[in-house]
Tab-separated table of C-alpha atoms and ligand atoms in Angstrom:
chain	number	residue	atom	x	y	z
A	1	MET	CA	102.987	111.610	14.661
A	2	THR	CA	105.934	112.063	16.931
A	3	ILE	CA	106.418	110.075	20.333
A	4	ILE	CA	106.257	113.490	22.218
A	5	SER	CA	102.959	114.576	20.475
A	6	LYS	CA	101.469	111.296	21.279
A	7	LEU	CA	102.700	111.723	24.988
A	8	ALA	CA	101.003	115.245	24.996
A	9	ILE	CA	97.755	113.788	23.500
A	10	ALA	CA	97.420	110.783	26.176
A	11	ALA	CA	98.383	113.327	28.882
A	12	SER	CA	95.678	115.782	27.941
A	13	LEU	CA	93.193	113.119	27.733
A	14	ALA	CA	94.118	111.507	31.008
A	15	THR	CA	93.567	114.732	32.381
A	16	ALA	CA	90.391	115.340	30.687
A	17	LEU	CA	89.026	112.028	31.820
A	18	THR	CA	90.344	112.414	35.724
A	19	SER	CA	90.868	116.116	36.351
A	20	VAL	CA	88.948	118.279	38.865
A	21	SER	CA	88.264	121.142	37.035
A	22	ILE	CA	86.992	123.380	39.478
A	23	ALA	CA	87.534	124.040	43.052
A	24	GLN	CA	85.199	121.333	44.690
A	25	GLU	CA	86.922	121.599	48.227
A	26	ASN	CA	83.387	121.378	49.815
A	27	LEU	CA	82.937	117.576	48.666
A	28	SER	CA	85.717	116.543	50.804
A	29	GLY	CA	84.664	114.185	53.442
A	30	LEU	CA	81.396	113.363	51.803
A	31	VAL	CA	80.140	109.874	51.390
A	32	VAL	CA	78.493	109.295	48.163
A	33	GLY	CA	76.918	106.013	46.946
A	34	PHE	CA	77.493	104.873	43.478
A	35	SER	CA	74.867	102.368	42.121
A	36	GLN	CA	76.850	101.254	38.857
A	37	ILE	CA	74.848	98.763	36.317
A	38	GLY	CA	77.570	96.139	36.038
A	39	SER	CA	80.443	95.705	33.864
A	40	GLU	CA	78.993	94.486	30.339
A	41	SER	CA	81.160	96.910	28.336
A	42	GLY	CA	84.680	98.338	28.199
A	43	TRP	CA	82.956	101.706	28.243
A	44	ARG	CA	81.166	100.942	31.464
A	45	ALA	CA	84.703	99.774	33.170
A	46	ALA	CA	86.029	103.124	32.345
A	47	GLU	CA	83.245	105.077	33.636
A	48	THR	CA	83.521	103.132	36.749
A	49	SER	CA	87.380	103.785	37.102
A	50	VAL	CA	86.923	107.508	36.173
A	51	THR	CA	84.283	107.784	38.885
A	52	LYS	CA	86.489	106.256	41.332
A	53	GLN	CA	89.390	108.484	40.420
A	54	GLN	CA	87.503	111.620	40.295
A	55	ALA	CA	85.783	110.843	43.760
A	56	GLU	CA	89.316	110.128	45.347
A	57	ALA	CA	91.035	113.030	43.855
A	58	LEU	CA	87.886	115.294	45.603
A	59	GLY	CA	88.335	113.568	48.889
A	60	ILE	CA	84.931	111.715	48.722
A	61	ASP	CA	84.434	108.686	50.326
A	62	LEU	CA	82.833	106.584	47.403
A	63	LYS	CA	80.472	103.471	48.329
A	64	PHE	CA	80.430	101.363	45.353
A	65	ALA	CA	77.791	98.973	44.299
A	66	ASP	CA	77.829	96.571	41.234
A	67	ALA	CA	74.407	95.659	40.158
A	68	GLN	CA	75.218	92.874	37.825
A	69	GLN	CA	72.846	94.382	35.331
A	70	LYS	CA	69.708	93.750	37.672
A	71	GLN	CA	67.467	96.704	38.429
A	72	GLU	CA	66.314	94.879	41.444
A	73	ASN	CA	69.907	95.144	42.759
A	74	GLN	CA	70.182	98.814	42.046
A	75	ILE	CA	67.019	99.469	43.985
A	76	LYS	CA	68.299	97.353	46.962
A	77	ALA	CA	71.678	99.595	46.887
A	78	ILE	CA	70.040	102.861	46.753
A	79	ARG	CA	67.742	101.725	49.829
A	80	GLY	CA	71.004	100.779	51.638
A	81	PHE	CA	72.690	104.048	50.843
A	82	ILE	CA	69.569	105.898	52.092
A	83	ALA	CA	69.552	103.809	55.193
A	84	GLN	CA	73.243	104.785	55.674
A	85	GLY	CA	72.465	108.311	55.249
A	86	VAL	CA	74.887	108.867	52.387
A	87	ASP	CA	75.340	112.694	51.191
A	88	ALA	CA	74.395	112.025	47.707
A	89	ILE	CA	73.847	109.040	45.303
A	90	LEU	CA	74.945	108.484	41.552
A	91	VAL	CA	73.087	106.091	39.658
A	92	ALA	CA	73.352	104.725	36.400
A	93	PRO	CA	70.074	103.213	35.689
A	94	VAL	CA	70.070	100.011	33.705
A	95	VAL	CA	66.525	100.490	32.361
A	96	ALA	CA	64.358	103.592	31.992
A	97	THR	CA	61.233	102.561	33.804
A	98	GLY	CA	60.475	101.520	37.669
A	99	TRP	CA	62.580	104.239	39.319
A	100	GLU	CA	59.687	106.564	40.973
A	101	ASP	CA	59.538	104.801	44.422
A	102	VAL	CA	62.987	104.449	45.286
A	103	LEU	CA	63.813	108.012	43.885
A	104	SER	CA	60.966	109.418	46.052
A	105	GLU	CA	62.318	107.621	48.925
A	106	ALA	CA	65.791	109.280	48.286
A	107	LYS	CA	64.025	112.819	48.096
A	108	GLU	CA	62.184	112.379	51.163
A	109	ALA	CA	65.456	111.534	52.934
A	110	GLU	CA	66.915	114.681	51.164
A	111	ILE	CA	69.607	112.823	49.330
A	112	PRO	CA	70.539	114.359	46.031
A	113	ILE	CA	70.277	111.777	43.238
A	114	MET	CA	72.640	112.406	40.303
A	115	LEU	CA	71.777	110.020	36.910
A	116	LEU	CA	74.844	109.027	34.893
A	117	ASP	CA	75.021	108.043	31.333
A	118	ARG	CA	71.318	106.620	31.103
A	119	GLY	CA	67.857	108.339	31.759
A	120	VAL	CA	64.699	107.478	33.448
A	121	ASP	CA	61.011	107.786	32.927
A	122	ALA	CA	60.299	109.508	36.132
A	123	PRO	CA	59.223	113.235	37.206
A	124	GLU	CA	62.354	115.463	37.078
A	125	ASP	CA	62.084	116.854	40.443
A	126	LEU	CA	63.228	113.129	41.775
A	127	TYR	CA	66.793	113.999	40.701
A	128	LEU	CA	69.185	116.733	40.955
A	129	THR	CA	70.592	116.433	37.536
A	130	SER	CA	71.270	114.009	34.824
A	131	VAL	CA	74.788	113.480	32.906
A	132	ALA	CA	74.345	111.626	29.557
A	133	SER	CA	74.993	112.041	26.107
A	134	ASP	CA	72.336	112.881	23.475
A	135	GLN	CA	71.754	109.301	22.506
A	136	VAL	CA	69.298	110.264	19.890
A	137	LEU	CA	72.001	112.194	18.192
A	138	GLU	CA	74.656	109.543	18.805
A	139	GLY	CA	72.329	107.031	16.420
A	140	ARG	CA	71.851	109.887	13.729
A	141	VAL	CA	75.455	110.429	13.616
A	142	ALA	CA	76.006	106.613	13.052
A	143	GLY	CA	73.105	106.564	10.446
A	144	GLU	CA	74.187	109.620	8.677
A	145	TRP	CA	77.659	108.302	8.231
A	146	LEU	CA	76.225	105.204	6.519
A	147	VAL	CA	74.171	107.144	4.310
A	148	ALA	CA	77.143	109.265	3.040
A	149	GLU	CA	79.401	106.187	2.793
A	150	VAL	CA	77.025	103.777	0.745
A	151	GLY	CA	75.435	106.802	-1.239
A	152	ASP	CA	72.785	105.371	-3.736
A	153	ALA	CA	74.037	101.712	-3.240
A	154	ASP	CA	71.312	99.147	-1.876
A	155	CYS	CA	72.386	98.415	1.706
A	156	LYS	CA	70.886	95.771	4.211
A	157	VAL	CA	71.585	96.483	7.614
A	158	VAL	CA	71.615	94.258	10.774
A	159	GLU	CA	71.276	95.885	14.261
A	160	LEU	CA	72.628	95.026	17.425
A	161	GLN	CA	70.776	96.559	20.067
A	162	GLY	CA	71.678	97.509	23.321
A	163	THR	CA	69.819	96.369	26.868
A	164	VAL	CA	66.448	96.265	26.175
A	165	GLY	CA	64.428	98.994	27.782
A	166	SER	CA	67.469	100.880	28.440
A	167	THR	CA	67.299	104.655	27.277
A	168	PRO	CA	70.590	104.037	24.838
A	169	ALA	CA	69.015	101.067	23.236
A	170	ILE	CA	65.687	103.138	22.629
A	171	ASN	CA	67.172	106.349	21.527
A	172	ARG	CA	70.269	105.193	19.450
A	173	LYS	CA	67.717	103.016	17.440
A	174	GLN	CA	65.731	106.165	16.969
A	175	GLY	CA	68.138	108.261	16.072
A	176	PHE	CA	69.789	105.914	13.378
A	177	GLU	CA	66.097	105.333	12.055
A	178	GLU	CA	65.593	109.060	11.680
A	179	ALA	CA	68.943	109.215	9.890
A	180	ILE	CA	68.097	106.496	7.139
A	181	ALA	CA	64.562	107.553	6.711
A	182	GLY	CA	64.220	108.872	3.361
A	183	HIS	CA	66.883	106.691	1.919
A	184	ALA	CA	64.899	103.662	0.482
A	185	ASN	CA	68.244	101.930	-0.493
A	186	ILE	CA	69.115	101.438	3.218
A	187	VAL	CA	66.865	99.074	5.031
A	188	ILE	CA	67.201	97.495	8.670
A	189	ALA	CA	66.685	93.832	7.657
A	190	ARG	CA	67.371	92.514	11.253
A	191	SER	CA	67.507	93.990	14.801
A	192	GLN	CA	67.891	92.031	17.867
A	193	THR	CA	69.092	93.049	21.334
A	194	GLY	CA	73.131	91.788	22.024
A	195	ASP	CA	72.695	93.367	25.744
A	196	PHE	CA	75.882	95.499	25.207
A	197	THR	CA	78.113	92.637	25.612
A	198	ARG	CA	80.814	91.295	23.188
A	199	ALA	CA	79.598	87.584	23.501
A	200	LYS	CA	75.926	88.343	23.014
A	201	GLY	CA	76.897	90.629	20.039
A	202	LYS	CA	78.867	87.596	18.474
A	203	GLU	CA	76.399	85.226	19.066
A	204	VAL	CA	73.191	87.522	17.541
A	205	MET	CA	75.683	88.236	14.709
A	206	GLU	CA	75.967	84.634	14.029
A	207	GLY	CA	72.339	84.108	13.717
A	208	PHE	CA	72.135	87.159	11.522
A	209	ILE	CA	74.844	85.746	9.174
A	210	LYS	CA	73.274	82.608	9.074
A	211	ALA	CA	69.807	83.880	8.069
A	212	GLU	CA	71.353	86.399	5.457
A	213	ASN	CA	72.933	83.897	2.962
A	214	GLY	CA	76.056	83.217	5.029
A	215	GLY	CA	76.360	87.272	5.413
A	216	ALA	CA	76.421	87.765	1.827
A	217	ASP	CA	73.493	89.905	1.831
A	218	ILE	CA	74.530	91.986	4.560
A	219	CYS	CA	75.928	95.432	3.677
A	220	ALA	CA	76.383	96.949	7.315
A	221	VAL	CA	76.425	96.074	10.992
A	222	TYR	CA	75.102	98.917	13.122
A	223	ALA	CA	75.769	98.135	16.894
A	224	HIS	CA	74.705	100.242	19.916
A	225	ASN	CA	78.072	100.005	21.457
A	226	ASP	CA	81.493	98.842	20.555
A	227	ASP	CA	81.840	95.797	22.533
A	228	MET	CA	78.960	94.120	20.420
A	229	ALA	CA	80.457	95.559	17.337
A	230	VAL	CA	84.016	93.952	18.290
A	231	GLY	CA	81.991	90.482	18.970
A	232	ALA	CA	80.279	90.925	15.582
A	233	ILE	CA	83.665	91.364	13.978
A	234	GLN	CA	84.703	88.022	15.109
A	235	ALA	CA	81.442	86.404	13.863
A	236	ILE	CA	82.177	88.069	10.561
A	237	LYS	CA	85.514	86.616	10.569
A	238	ASP	CA	84.615	83.138	11.446
A	239	ALA	CA	82.236	83.172	8.589
A	240	GLY	CA	85.090	83.749	6.172
A	241	LEU	CA	84.395	87.333	5.277
A	242	LYS	CA	86.080	90.545	5.850
A	243	PRO	CA	84.613	93.002	8.491
A	244	GLY	CA	84.986	96.730	7.491
A	245	THR	CA	84.973	95.623	3.894
A	246	ASP	CA	82.361	92.851	3.074
A	247	ILE	CA	80.478	94.148	6.041
A	248	LYS	CA	80.574	97.871	7.258
A	249	VAL	CA	80.822	97.927	10.933
A	250	VAL	CA	79.494	101.225	12.589
A	251	SER	CA	78.928	101.641	16.494
A	252	ILE	CA	78.955	103.711	19.619
A	253	ASP	CA	81.601	104.433	22.365
A	254	GLY	CA	85.291	104.977	21.152
A	255	VAL	CA	86.852	102.218	23.290
A	256	PRO	CA	90.353	101.111	22.510
A	257	ASP	CA	89.380	97.888	20.927
A	258	ILE	CA	87.341	99.451	18.253
A	259	PHE	CA	90.272	101.907	17.405
A	260	ALA	CA	92.391	98.577	17.001
A	261	ALA	CA	89.847	97.208	14.891
A	262	MET	CA	89.654	100.168	12.721
A	263	ALA	CA	93.555	100.594	12.592
A	264	ALA	CA	93.237	96.869	11.077
A	265	GLY	CA	90.616	97.927	8.491
A	266	GLU	CA	87.993	95.601	10.437
A	267	ALA	CA	85.524	98.708	11.730
A	268	ASN	CA	84.565	101.870	9.923
A	269	ALA	CA	83.130	104.237	12.179
A	270	THR	CA	82.415	104.849	15.917
A	271	VAL	CA	80.621	107.684	17.940
A	272	GLU	CA	82.728	108.656	21.121
A	273	LEU	CA	80.933	108.912	24.117
A	274	THR	CA	82.873	109.981	27.322
A	275	PRO	CA	83.419	107.864	30.319
A	276	ASN	CA	83.768	111.054	32.155
A	277	MET	CA	80.147	111.580	33.582
A	278	ALA	CA	81.352	111.775	37.040
A	279	GLY	CA	83.238	114.985	36.637
A	280	PRO	CA	80.227	117.061	35.689
A	281	ALA	CA	77.917	115.450	38.333
A	282	PHE	CA	80.138	116.277	41.129
A	283	ALA	CA	80.919	119.873	39.972
A	284	ALA	CA	76.930	120.085	39.730
A	285	LEU	CA	76.643	118.649	43.519
A	286	SER	CA	79.438	121.094	44.730
A	287	ALA	CA	77.544	124.254	43.427
A	288	TYR	CA	74.362	122.958	44.902
A	289	LEU	CA	75.623	122.285	48.025
A	290	ALA	CA	77.532	125.484	48.262
A	291	ASP	CA	74.687	127.785	47.824
A	292	GLY	CA	71.662	125.849	46.710
A	293	THR	CA	72.439	126.467	42.819
A	294	GLU	CA	70.375	124.277	40.904
A	295	PRO	CA	72.139	122.627	38.129
A	296	GLU	CA	71.148	122.306	34.273
A	297	LYS	CA	68.825	119.216	34.718
A	298	PHE	CA	70.301	117.508	31.624
A	299	ILE	CA	74.001	117.839	31.356
A	300	ILE	CA	74.865	116.608	27.711
A	301	THR	CA	78.129	115.337	26.733
A	302	GLU	CA	79.792	115.544	23.322
A	303	SER	CA	79.032	112.884	20.410
A	304	LYS	CA	82.206	112.836	17.980
A	305	LEU	CA	82.310	110.658	15.168
A	306	TYR	CA	85.727	108.781	14.502
A	307	THR	CA	86.619	107.184	11.112
A	308	PRO	CA	89.760	105.640	10.016
A	309	ALA	CA	90.748	109.273	8.886
A	310	ASP	CA	91.177	110.125	12.285
A	311	ASN	CA	94.320	108.069	12.895
A	312	PRO	CA	92.761	105.195	14.901
A	313	GLN	CA	95.869	103.603	15.829
A	314	GLY	CA	96.893	106.985	17.637
A	315	GLU	CA	93.601	106.911	19.406
A	316	TYR	CA	94.017	103.259	20.383
A	317	ASP	CA	97.539	104.277	22.006
A	318	THR	CA	95.974	107.310	23.837
A	319	ARG	CA	92.946	105.630	25.251
A	320	LYS	CA	94.596	102.153	26.164
A	321	GLY	CA	95.506	102.224	29.816
A	322	LEU	CA	92.791	104.665	30.900
A	323	GLY	CA	90.654	102.378	32.579
A	324	TYR	CA	88.951	100.714	29.746
B	401	LIG	O1	74.678	103.600	28.554
B	401	LIG	C1	75.886	104.021	27.995
B	401	LIG	C2	76.074	102.560	27.188
B	401	LIG	O2	76.176	101.592	28.313
B	401	LIG	C3	77.432	102.555	26.701
B	401	LIG	O3	77.426	102.671	25.451
B	401	LIG	C4	77.538	101.035	26.788
B	401	LIG	O4	78.811	100.565	26.177
B	401	LIG	C5	77.396	100.486	28.019
B	401	LIG	O5	77.110	99.683	28.436
């Protein structure tokens, strides 16, 4: 790829991540609260910076609250936003349950709630819209890749789950299991949470390797996000094995570090999750405030598979520096 085409791809990706696609002048001057989960992953860091960039471009005064992975902090932050009388609230909910009371309080105060990247088990009338991927599909895409990759060969999989009780952990597990159902040669031998972090992914993978004949019995690791996969890659190397070859690595997010690993032959597949959840949420809010247009309740983002055939070095180059 020429330097010119590389720059063109970088520019178009940067624009896709940060541009304000339709005129949303009515958002200028609004105060919007953002209750973010924390900074457990590279993807999460990118979502935070894209959201801040989107808000700035639209003239929104964004009040940011980092919950450090704790639902109680998110609930406190949302109550604080309600007390301040903000115009709308963005929430990336750490887990699925336990939101009904605080979302009802926001509804009572007539403050629209927009969910980002994860869902909640609560009545749909408590939020304006939910912008997220189809997480079951993400798991299915990862599983279908493995099914095609191993063919009829026996394959013992270890699974690194995301945060317990979060919708991506629940749904990505379900989708992967659906994809491998009917393929008796592929079994999930071990499955444990790595909490979506690199450090925990490495630690849990070390345990899997010990329990599975020094890793010799493991055919593939399926990680619910790239950060845990990167941690697992380190654990595989520390055990004297070759990630990507001795143990296949498939995960979800599409962060620069997984593309670097793929370019080095140490990761095999990832399913991209866009960090631009705020763009569609702000567009929905703009239309709603303009004339009461009810947005789609679920705005679904794309889930695209990347493998070493997709120029991982180029993907790394275009993504690094975009807030990941
Ligand atoms: O909810 C989205 C998930 O949360 C991302 O896949 C993961 O990296 C993040 O922590």
